[in-house]
Every structure is written in C-alpha cells, then in structure tokens.
CSV table of C-alpha atoms in Angstrom, one decimal:
chain,number,residue,atom,x,y,z
A,337,GLU,CA,-47.6,24.6,-2.8
A,338,ALA,CA,-49.9,22.6,-4.9
A,339,ASP,CA,-49.2,18.9,-5.6
A,340,ILE,CA,-49.2,18.9,-9.4
A,341,TYR,CA,-46.2,17.7,-11.4
A,342,GLN,CA,-45.0,17.9,-15.0
A,343,THR,CA,-42.3,16.0,-16.7
A,344,PRO,CA,-40.1,16.8,-18.5
A,345,ARG,CA,-39.5,20.4,-17.4
A,346,TYR,CA,-37.6,21.1,-20.6
A,347,LEU,CA,-37.5,19.2,-23.9
A,348,VAL,CA,-35.8,19.9,-27.1
A,349,ILE,CA,-36.6,17.4,-30.0
A,350,GLY,CA,-36.4,17.3,-33.8
A,351,THR,CA,-39.4,17.7,-36.2
A,352,GLY,CA,-41.5,14.6,-36.7
A,353,LYS,CA,-40.9,13.0,-33.4
A,354,LYS,CA,-43.7,11.8,-31.3
A,355,ILE,CA,-43.7,13.1,-27.7
A,356,THR,CA,-45.8,12.8,-24.5
A,357,LEU,CA,-45.9,15.5,-21.8
A,358,GLU,CA,-46.8,14.1,-18.5
A,359,CYS,CA,-48.9,15.6,-15.8
A,360,SER,CA,-50.0,14.2,-12.5
A,361,GLN,CA,-51.5,15.5,-9.4
A,362,THR,CA,-52.0,14.0,-5.9
A,363,MET,CA,-54.9,16.1,-4.8
A,364,GLY,CA,-57.6,13.8,-6.1
A,365,HIS,CA,-59.0,16.6,-8.3
A,366,ASP,CA,-61.5,15.6,-11.0
A,367,LYS,CA,-60.9,18.5,-13.3
A,368,MET,CA,-57.6,18.8,-15.2
A,369,TYR,CA,-56.5,21.2,-17.9
A,370,TRP,CA,-53.7,21.8,-20.4
A,371,TYR,CA,-52.8,25.3,-21.4
A,372,GLN,CA,-50.4,26.7,-23.9
A,373,GLN,CA,-48.4,29.9,-23.3
A,374,ASP,CA,-46.1,31.8,-25.5
A,375,PRO,CA,-43.7,34.6,-24.1
A,376,GLY,CA,-45.7,37.7,-23.3
A,377,MET,CA,-48.9,36.2,-24.2
A,378,GLU,CA,-52.1,34.9,-22.3
A,379,LEU,CA,-52.6,31.3,-21.6
A,380,HIS,CA,-54.7,29.5,-24.0
A,381,LEU,CA,-56.8,26.4,-23.0
A,382,ILE,CA,-56.1,23.6,-25.4
A,383,HIS,CA,-57.7,20.5,-23.6
A,384,TYR,CA,-59.6,19.9,-20.4
A,385,SER,CA,-61.1,16.7,-18.5
A,386,TYR,CA,-63.9,16.6,-16.0
A,387,GLY,CA,-62.9,13.1,-14.9
A,388,VAL,CA,-61.9,9.7,-16.0
A,389,ASN,CA,-62.6,8.9,-19.6
A,390,SER,CA,-63.7,12.5,-20.1
A,391,THR,CA,-61.6,14.7,-22.6
A,392,GLU,CA,-62.6,17.9,-24.4
A,393,LYS,CA,-60.9,20.3,-26.7
A,394,GLY,CA,-60.3,23.8,-25.4
A,395,ASP,CA,-60.6,27.2,-27.1
A,396,LEU,CA,-57.3,27.1,-29.0
A,397,SER,CA,-57.1,24.5,-31.8
A,398,SER,CA,-54.3,22.2,-31.0
A,399,GLU,CA,-52.9,19.1,-32.9
A,400,SER,CA,-52.2,17.4,-29.7
A,401,THR,CA,-54.4,14.6,-28.0
A,402,VAL,CA,-55.0,13.8,-24.4
A,403,SER,CA,-56.1,10.9,-22.4
A,404,ARG,CA,-57.5,10.5,-18.8
A,405,ILE,CA,-57.4,6.8,-17.8
A,406,ARG,CA,-56.7,7.5,-14.2
A,407,THR,CA,-57.9,10.5,-12.0
A,408,GLU,CA,-54.4,11.5,-11.2
A,409,HIS,CA,-52.8,11.4,-14.7
A,410,PHE,CA,-53.5,13.6,-17.8
A,411,PRO,CA,-50.9,13.2,-20.4
A,412,LEU,CA,-50.7,15.2,-23.5
A,413,THR,CA,-49.4,13.6,-26.8
A,414,LEU,CA,-48.1,15.1,-30.1
A,415,GLU,CA,-47.9,12.5,-32.8
A,416,SER,CA,-45.5,14.5,-35.0
A,417,ALA,CA,-43.9,17.5,-33.5
A,418,ARG,CA,-43.3,20.6,-35.6
A,419,PRO,CA,-41.6,23.8,-34.9
A,420,SER,CA,-45.0,25.6,-34.6
A,421,HIS,CA,-45.4,23.5,-31.5
A,422,THR,CA,-42.6,25.2,-29.7
A,423,SER,CA,-44.2,26.7,-26.5
A,424,GLN,CA,-44.7,26.3,-22.9
A,425,TYR,CA,-47.3,23.9,-21.8
A,426,LEU,CA,-49.0,24.2,-18.4
A,427,CYS,CA,-51.1,21.6,-16.8
A,428,ALA,CA,-53.6,22.6,-14.1
A,429,SER,CA,-56.3,21.0,-11.8
A,430,THR,CA,-59.1,22.3,-9.8
A,431,ASN,CA,-60.7,21.5,-6.5
A,432,ARG,CA,-64.4,21.0,-6.1
A,433,GLY,CA,-66.2,24.2,-5.2
A,434,SER,CA,-68.6,24.0,-2.3
A,435,SER,CA,-70.7,26.3,-0.1
A,436,GLY,CA,-68.6,29.3,0.8
A,437,ARG,CA,-65.5,27.9,-0.9
A,438,LEU,CA,-64.4,29.1,-4.3
A,439,VAL,CA,-62.9,26.7,-6.9
A,440,GLU,CA,-59.2,27.1,-7.2
A,441,GLN,CA,-57.1,26.2,-10.0
A,442,PHE,CA,-53.5,25.1,-9.3
A,443,PHE,CA,-50.9,24.9,-12.0
A,444,GLY,CA,-48.0,22.7,-12.5
A,445,PRO,CA,-44.4,24.1,-13.3
A,446,GLY,CA,-44.8,23.8,-17.0
A,447,THR,CA,-42.9,22.0,-19.7
A,448,ARG,CA,-40.8,24.2,-22.1
A,449,LEU,CA,-41.0,22.5,-25.6
A,450,THR,CA,-38.7,23.4,-28.3
A,451,VAL,CA,-39.0,21.7,-31.7
A,452,LEU,CA,-36.1,22.1,-34.1
B,226,LYS,CA,-66.3,40.3,-26.4
B,227,ASN,CA,-65.0,39.0,-23.1
B,228,GLN,CA,-61.6,40.5,-22.5
B,229,VAL,CA,-59.0,41.0,-19.8
B,230,GLU,CA,-56.6,43.9,-20.4
B,231,GLN,CA,-53.6,44.6,-18.1
B,232,SER,CA,-51.3,47.5,-17.7
B,233,PRO,CA,-48.7,48.3,-18.0
B,234,GLN,CA,-47.1,45.6,-20.1
B,235,SER,CA,-43.9,45.8,-18.1
B,236,LEU,CA,-42.5,47.8,-15.1
B,237,ILE,CA,-39.2,48.3,-13.5
B,238,ILE,CA,-39.0,49.5,-10.0
B,239,LEU,CA,-36.3,49.7,-7.3
B,240,GLU,CA,-36.3,47.4,-4.4
B,241,GLY,CA,-38.2,48.8,-1.5
B,242,LYS,CA,-40.5,50.8,-3.6
B,243,ASN,CA,-44.4,50.3,-4.0
B,244,CYS,CA,-46.1,49.6,-7.3
B,245,THR,CA,-49.6,49.2,-8.6
B,246,LEU,CA,-50.7,47.0,-11.5
B,247,GLN,CA,-53.9,47.5,-13.4
B,248,CYS,CA,-56.5,45.1,-14.7
B,249,ASN,CA,-59.7,46.0,-16.8
B,250,TYR,CA,-62.1,43.4,-17.8
B,251,THR,CA,-65.3,43.1,-20.0
B,252,VAL,CA,-66.2,39.7,-18.8
B,253,SER,CA,-69.9,39.2,-18.2
B,254,PRO,CA,-71.5,37.7,-16.3
B,255,PHE,CA,-68.8,38.2,-13.6
B,256,SER,CA,-68.1,35.6,-10.9
B,257,ASN,CA,-64.6,36.3,-9.4
B,258,LEU,CA,-61.3,37.8,-10.2
B,259,ARG,CA,-57.9,36.3,-9.4
B,260,TRP,CA,-54.4,37.6,-9.5
B,261,TYR,CA,-51.5,35.1,-10.1
B,262,LYS,CA,-47.8,35.5,-9.8
B,263,GLN,CA,-45.7,33.5,-12.5
B,264,ASP,CA,-42.0,33.3,-12.0
B,265,THR,CA,-40.0,32.8,-15.2
B,266,GLY,CA,-40.2,29.2,-16.3
B,267,ARG,CA,-42.8,28.2,-13.6
B,268,GLY,CA,-46.5,27.8,-13.4
B,269,PRO,CA,-48.8,30.6,-12.1
B,270,VAL,CA,-49.4,30.7,-8.2
B,271,SER,CA,-52.5,32.2,-6.9
B,272,LEU,CA,-52.2,35.4,-4.8
B,273,THR,CA,-55.8,36.5,-4.3
B,274,ILE,CA,-59.4,35.6,-5.3
B,275,MET,CA,-62.1,38.1,-5.1
B,276,THR,CA,-65.8,37.8,-5.6
B,277,PHE,CA,-68.3,40.5,-6.7
B,278,SER,CA,-69.0,41.6,-3.2
B,279,GLU,CA,-65.4,41.9,-2.1
B,280,ASN,CA,-63.6,45.3,-2.6
B,281,THR,CA,-60.2,44.5,-1.3
B,282,LYS,CA,-58.1,41.4,-0.3
B,283,SER,CA,-54.6,41.1,1.1
B,284,ASN,CA,-52.0,38.5,1.0
B,285,GLY,CA,-48.9,39.7,2.8
B,286,ARG,CA,-47.4,42.7,0.9
B,287,TYR,CA,-50.0,42.1,-1.8
B,288,THR,CA,-53.3,43.8,-1.8
B,289,ALA,CA,-55.9,43.6,-4.6
B,290,THR,CA,-58.7,45.8,-5.0
B,291,LEU,CA,-61.9,45.3,-7.2
B,292,ASP,CA,-64.5,47.7,-8.5
B,293,ALA,CA,-67.1,45.6,-10.1
B,294,ASP,CA,-69.0,48.7,-11.3
B,295,THR,CA,-66.2,50.0,-13.4
B,296,LYS,CA,-64.8,46.5,-14.0
B,297,GLN,CA,-61.4,47.4,-12.8
B,298,SER,CA,-59.0,45.8,-10.5
B,299,SER,CA,-55.5,46.6,-9.1
B,300,LEU,CA,-52.7,44.8,-7.4
B,301,HIS,CA,-50.7,46.9,-5.0
B,302,ILE,CA,-47.2,45.6,-4.0
B,303,THR,CA,-45.7,47.3,-1.0
B,304,ALA,CA,-42.0,47.4,-0.1
B,305,SER,CA,-41.0,45.5,-3.2
B,306,GLN,CA,-38.4,42.7,-2.9
B,307,LEU,CA,-36.1,41.1,-5.6
B,308,SER,CA,-38.1,38.0,-5.3
B,309,ASP,CA,-41.2,40.0,-6.5
B,310,SER,CA,-39.7,40.0,-10.0
B,311,ALA,CA,-42.3,38.1,-12.0
B,312,SER,CA,-45.2,38.2,-14.4
B,313,TYR,CA,-48.5,39.0,-12.7
B,314,ILE,CA,-51.6,37.7,-14.3
B,315,CYS,CA,-55.2,38.9,-13.8
B,316,VAL,CA,-57.8,36.1,-14.5
B,317,VAL,CA,-61.6,36.6,-14.5
B,318,SER,CA,-64.1,33.8,-14.2
B,319,ASP,CA,-67.7,34.0,-15.4
B,320,ARG,CA,-69.0,31.3,-13.0
B,321,GLY,CA,-68.5,30.4,-9.5
B,322,SER,CA,-69.8,27.0,-8.4
B,323,THR,CA,-68.0,25.3,-11.3
B,324,LEU,CA,-64.8,26.8,-12.6
B,325,GLY,CA,-66.7,28.1,-15.7
B,326,ARG,CA,-64.7,30.0,-18.2
B,327,LEU,CA,-61.5,31.6,-17.3
B,328,TYR,CA,-60.2,34.8,-19.2
B,329,PHE,CA,-56.6,35.5,-18.8
B,330,GLY,CA,-54.8,38.7,-19.2
B,331,ARG,CA,-51.4,38.8,-20.8
B,332,GLY,CA,-49.6,39.9,-17.6
B,333,THR,CA,-47.5,42.7,-16.3
B,334,GLN,CA,-43.8,41.8,-16.2
B,335,LEU,CA,-42.4,43.3,-13.0
B,336,THR,CA,-38.6,43.8,-12.5
B,337,VAL,CA,-37.3,44.7,-9.2
B,338,TRP,CA,-33.7,46.1,-9.3
B,339,PRO,CA,-31.5,46.3,-6.2
C-alpha cells in the first residue's frame, strides 16, 4: 500500500465556493500529479510537479491551480467551483527510476467532488 | 494518434470462473505497459508492469501478456473472487527512465457474481 493521502474523500459544495483538495505523500517522491476522472472514462492529467516550486499544466485544460511548497504536499485549488467541476480527482506520485528499476506511479484514494 | 483501447467495456462473470481482458495500443515509441485495478471510489493500484522484452508477468491470480509486435496485451484472471469486482485499467508509457507520457485506457468494469 502506497503512502499517499487525499482529503477530503468526499466533498459536496455550492457553486462559487473556493475549495482546496489536499494531497500528501510520505515516500519522498519528487514527482506528483493530479488527474481528473469521470465515470467510465480514462484518467486525464490536469497538473504535475517535478519538485518544490515546480508546477506545470497537464493535457486537460483545468480552471484549478496547484502549488508545491513542500516535497510531500501538492494541494489543488478551485477559486470558484462550478457544476462542471464535479468529478473524481486523483493525486499520484512517482519514485525515481534507476538502473533495472522501472518508475512506478502510486495513486491516492481520490476525492469525489460534487458541485451543486 | 497515441491511443489505448480496452475491451470489453464491461464484463460479468460467476465466482470461480476465469476471464481475459484485452488492451490494444498505438503508443509509439513504446516503453512499458501497466495494468491497474481500481476499486469503486478508490485510486488505481498497480498489478503488473511489463517492458518491451517481457511476454508475460504474473501477480497471484493475475497474469498479463504482452505482444509488442501486434501491440496487444491481455490480463487473465484465474478463479475469480468477489473481491475482483473492479475496473481494470491498461496504461502505456512512452518512456522508461523518466515516467514519460502515460496513456490511459477507459478500463474494463468487471463484476463477479456469487
């Protein structure tokens, strides 16, 4: 079991609210990711970070923002939530690949967000 | 266009039976292929990772095969259990030393009935 945590697990909020989804890992991984997943659909990368003070946008356009002030912490923020933001958000981190060892990606349990 | 296609979209089997899930990909260059199990409301958990040179890899009752020539992979589940009910996701990476770009399939939703 990977040591990567997400809170809250479930969140129901009203339109226009500001929210922050928390993600933390205790494995010392430099690389962290945020994915968005709708039911029956593939995961879409929305943000990633290769280390402290490094953040990049992913493939799927997202109105959310991220920060990486500490290695272990990678929060995602929505300034003004809308119903279109309703989805499952998955955080992930990867170890460092080395000779003979493939890079592995570990996922958190996810946050199910519902915006009314 | 780099894509990962999985079939069937959903599958229902009886407890104790075997099943095989399919994954076809067009990702190039190819580095490795992963199968993940995702329980409802949870994050994906890695089952197997295979590189270009590997044809088969097992993890308990799960056996993955890879044919890099035809760009096909399968995940065989033996003697299914109720706890096998989940979505099984095929993921292809185009680089090895760094994570590179990951291409996700939509998953096969497996339901095991008693």
